[in-house]
Amino acid sequence: MPGLEDLYREIVLDHYRSPRNRGELPVPPSHRAEGFNPLCGDEIVVYVQVDGDTITDVKIGGQGCSISQSSASMMSAAIKGKTIHEARALTRAFKSMMSIHETALEGDDPEMAAANLAVKLGDLEALRGVARVPVRIKCATLSWNTLAQGLDEAEAEA
Amino acid sequence: MTLDVSAIKKDFPLLERDFNGKPLVYLDSAATSQKPRAVIDAMSDYYENYNANTHRGVFGIAEQATNAMEGAREKVRSFINAPSINEIIFTRNATESINLVAHSWGRANLRAGDVVVLTELEHHSNIVPWQQIREERGIELRYIPVTDSGHLDLDDLAATVDGAKLVSISAMSNVLGTVTPVRHIADIAHAAGALVCVDACQFVPHLPCDVIALGADFVAFSAHKMCGPTGVGVLWGHEALLDAMPAFLGGGGMIRDVTLQGFKPAELPWKFEAGTPAIAEIIGLGAAVDYLSAIGMPAVRQHEVELAAYTLRTLKGRFGDGIKIYGPSEASERGAVFSFGFGDLHPHDISQVLDEHGVCVRAGHHCAKPLMRKLGIGATARASLYLYNDESDVDALADALAAAADFFGL
């Protein structure tokens, strides 16, 4: 059982108290995706504005716990200005950090693991403690799964 | 204190364990109660000494198992003052009991346009089965509203139940703690010609229950919330009603005769008990009834009213407007289950910090999403107390909440 300080790092609490990129974007031209955690009723809305291959703007709506809110906030800061390809690589790296136990069980694909290691998680590293509290992993990955839907939609339309 | 809680705590092996080096403060009894040694022992005794299927074998231990199971039925009958053991149907849980009413009585009696009345504070288990019947039969569902204070709004009750075939209501809310006026509602429902089904899942474990005095036609509850094991629940119904209803699940045990052309159902109560029952669990339920009866349900209720008053006083006294407790503010009108909001903290974060302090509370919608929508919230934290909790547990909750406020900088 990790201590509270390990789960709620200062940077996590900072993003929770002062979430970045809160708001909405006009749809269209932006894409809107909704994520839902039926277990706790958390809701995330992700707006992505894609020009060519680049995510030029991101906004986050919805409500949820500190972990889901700070993960969404950090995600928005990390993917803004990145290409769709980079955002997807970051998503893979983040979800791999969250599911560290499962990948160890399944036998990690060495090539994929190397690719994930090459992606710099930066502030998102602060959420590493969540991986050790299984019931909260879904909170942390909610915004990322929602982003993936939004990007799928953007690419399907492009 | 009405009860000797320190002695009662010793009856529950799990309450003696430590968690992270701190004593475990279990405040999730509305989800499931802890089990006293007597219940655990009764189930082990069956498995170790007379494990056999019931109503089958003629050998000694089979008869012993049958007697133990039917003995538990009589204990349950007496506990809820039912007129006959034929009226005590063992199910898996209260959810299955309500489904039995919906699918057996409902399918036999409800036609397109018929009305079933529920309330806005119901658990999903007393909403979804009726929505399933609505999809199948085209019945109309009406809901008795909930007021801001967490009570049922009965101003338009006569109009709401007018023309209804059934009124199905919770006797105590698992979210708000509200003890509903079942008898009053039942009298008005009966005057309108409706039957009354009562979800007593949170009621039977905590208050003296007399199904006749309650004015009910059906009563559903689960063993695991009343010191018994998971996997067994009870449906009580008036014998004449149960007799007239078609069987629910088909299979072994529920038949009098089967030919290739058809079947004749067994007598009550076995007509509704298809397949091998949860024998050990039913015996465990009997032991739980014995345990609660020895303490006395009036004493349990009095203890919980005192504890509810202490909880309301303590939490309001320490946190003032920083805590929002849902449901009735009068202890006498509620059970000791408290859904609350704390500052702007998410219930998940509250329960995470409380867990660190060994305090177990639930976070979520408590299987009552329509009520959550009515309250305008997504989720609450919920502390629910039972006969083995006392003021020290409430103090531990308050201390842990203070630590959460400190940690998140409220």
Coordinates of C-alpha atoms in Angstrom, one line a residue, chain A residues 21-137:
Chain A
N21 CA -7.0 24.1 -20.5
R22 CA -10.5 23.9 -18.9
G23 CA -13.3 24.8 -21.3
E24 CA -14.8 24.1 -24.6
L25 CA -14.0 24.5 -28.3
P26 CA -16.5 25.0 -31.1
V27 CA -17.6 21.8 -32.8
P28 CA -16.9 21.7 -35.7
P29 CA -14.1 22.5 -36.6
S30 CA -13.0 20.8 -33.3
H31 CA -13.8 17.2 -32.3
R32 CA -15.6 16.4 -29.0
A33 CA -15.3 13.0 -27.2
E34 CA -16.9 12.0 -23.9
G35 CA -15.5 9.5 -21.5
F36 CA -17.4 8.0 -18.6
N37 CA -16.4 5.9 -15.5
P38 CA -19.7 4.2 -14.5
L39 CA -18.1 3.0 -11.2
C40 CA -17.8 6.5 -9.8
G41 CA -19.8 8.7 -12.2
D42 CA -16.8 10.6 -13.4
E43 CA -17.2 12.3 -16.7
I44 CA -14.5 13.7 -19.0
V45 CA -15.1 15.7 -22.2
V46 CA -12.1 16.2 -24.4
Y47 CA -12.1 18.8 -27.3
V48 CA -9.3 18.6 -29.8
Q49 CA -8.6 21.0 -32.6
V50 CA -6.5 19.3 -35.3
D51 CA -4.9 21.2 -38.2
G52 CA -3.2 18.9 -40.7
D53 CA -1.4 16.5 -38.5
T54 CA -1.0 18.8 -35.5
I55 CA -3.1 19.2 -32.4
T56 CA -3.4 23.0 -32.2
D57 CA -5.7 23.2 -29.2
V58 CA -7.2 21.1 -26.5
K59 CA -9.9 21.8 -23.9
I60 CA -11.1 19.6 -21.1
G61 CA -14.6 19.6 -19.6
G62 CA -16.5 17.3 -17.1
Q63 CA -16.0 16.5 -13.5
G64 CA -14.2 13.9 -11.5
C65 CA -11.7 13.0 -8.7
S66 CA -8.3 14.5 -8.3
I67 CA -6.6 11.7 -10.2
S68 CA -8.9 11.9 -13.2
Q69 CA -8.9 15.7 -13.3
S70 CA -5.1 16.1 -12.9
S71 CA -4.4 13.4 -15.4
A72 CA -6.6 15.2 -17.9
S73 CA -5.0 18.5 -17.1
M74 CA -1.5 17.2 -17.5
M75 CA -2.5 15.4 -20.7
S76 CA -3.9 18.6 -22.2
A77 CA -0.6 20.4 -21.5
A78 CA 1.5 17.6 -22.8
I79 CA -0.3 17.1 -26.2
K80 CA -1.0 20.6 -27.2
G81 CA 1.2 21.5 -30.3
K82 CA 2.1 17.8 -30.7
T83 CA 1.3 15.7 -33.8
I84 CA -1.4 13.1 -33.6
H85 CA 1.4 10.5 -33.9
E86 CA 3.3 11.9 -30.9
A87 CA 0.1 12.1 -28.9
R88 CA -0.7 8.5 -29.6
A89 CA 2.9 7.5 -28.6
L90 CA 2.5 9.4 -25.4
T91 CA -0.9 7.7 -24.7
R92 CA 0.8 4.3 -25.2
A93 CA 3.6 5.3 -22.9
F94 CA 1.3 6.6 -20.2
K95 CA -1.0 3.6 -20.3
S96 CA 2.0 1.3 -20.2
M97 CA 3.1 3.1 -17.0
M98 CA -0.4 2.5 -15.6
S99 CA -0.6 -1.1 -16.5
I100 CA 2.9 -2.0 -15.4
H101 CA 1.8 -5.2 -13.6
E102 CA -0.3 -6.5 -16.5
T103 CA 2.5 -5.9 -19.1
A104 CA 4.9 -7.7 -16.8
L105 CA 2.5 -10.7 -16.7
E106 CA 1.8 -10.7 -20.4
G107 CA 5.5 -10.5 -21.3
D108 CA 6.3 -7.1 -22.7
D109 CA 7.0 -6.7 -26.4
P110 CA 10.7 -5.5 -26.2
E111 CA 10.4 -3.3 -29.3
M112 CA 7.3 -1.6 -27.9
A113 CA 8.8 -1.3 -24.4
A114 CA 11.9 0.4 -26.0
A115 CA 9.6 2.8 -28.0
N116 CA 7.7 3.6 -24.8
L117 CA 10.8 4.3 -22.9
A118 CA 12.0 6.7 -25.5
V119 CA 8.8 8.8 -25.0
K120 CA 9.4 11.4 -22.3
L121 CA 6.5 11.5 -19.9
G122 CA 7.7 14.6 -18.0
D123 CA 5.2 15.8 -15.4
L124 CA 3.0 12.8 -16.1
E125 CA 5.6 10.7 -14.2
A126 CA 4.0 12.1 -11.1
L127 CA 1.0 9.8 -11.7
R128 CA 3.2 6.7 -11.4
G129 CA 2.0 6.0 -7.9
V130 CA -1.5 5.4 -9.2
A131 CA -0.4 2.2 -10.9
R132 CA 0.0 0.7 -7.4
V133 CA -3.6 1.5 -6.5
P134 CA -5.6 -0.7 -8.9
V135 CA -9.0 0.8 -8.3
R136 CA -7.7 4.3 -9.3
I137 CA -6.0 3.3 -12.6

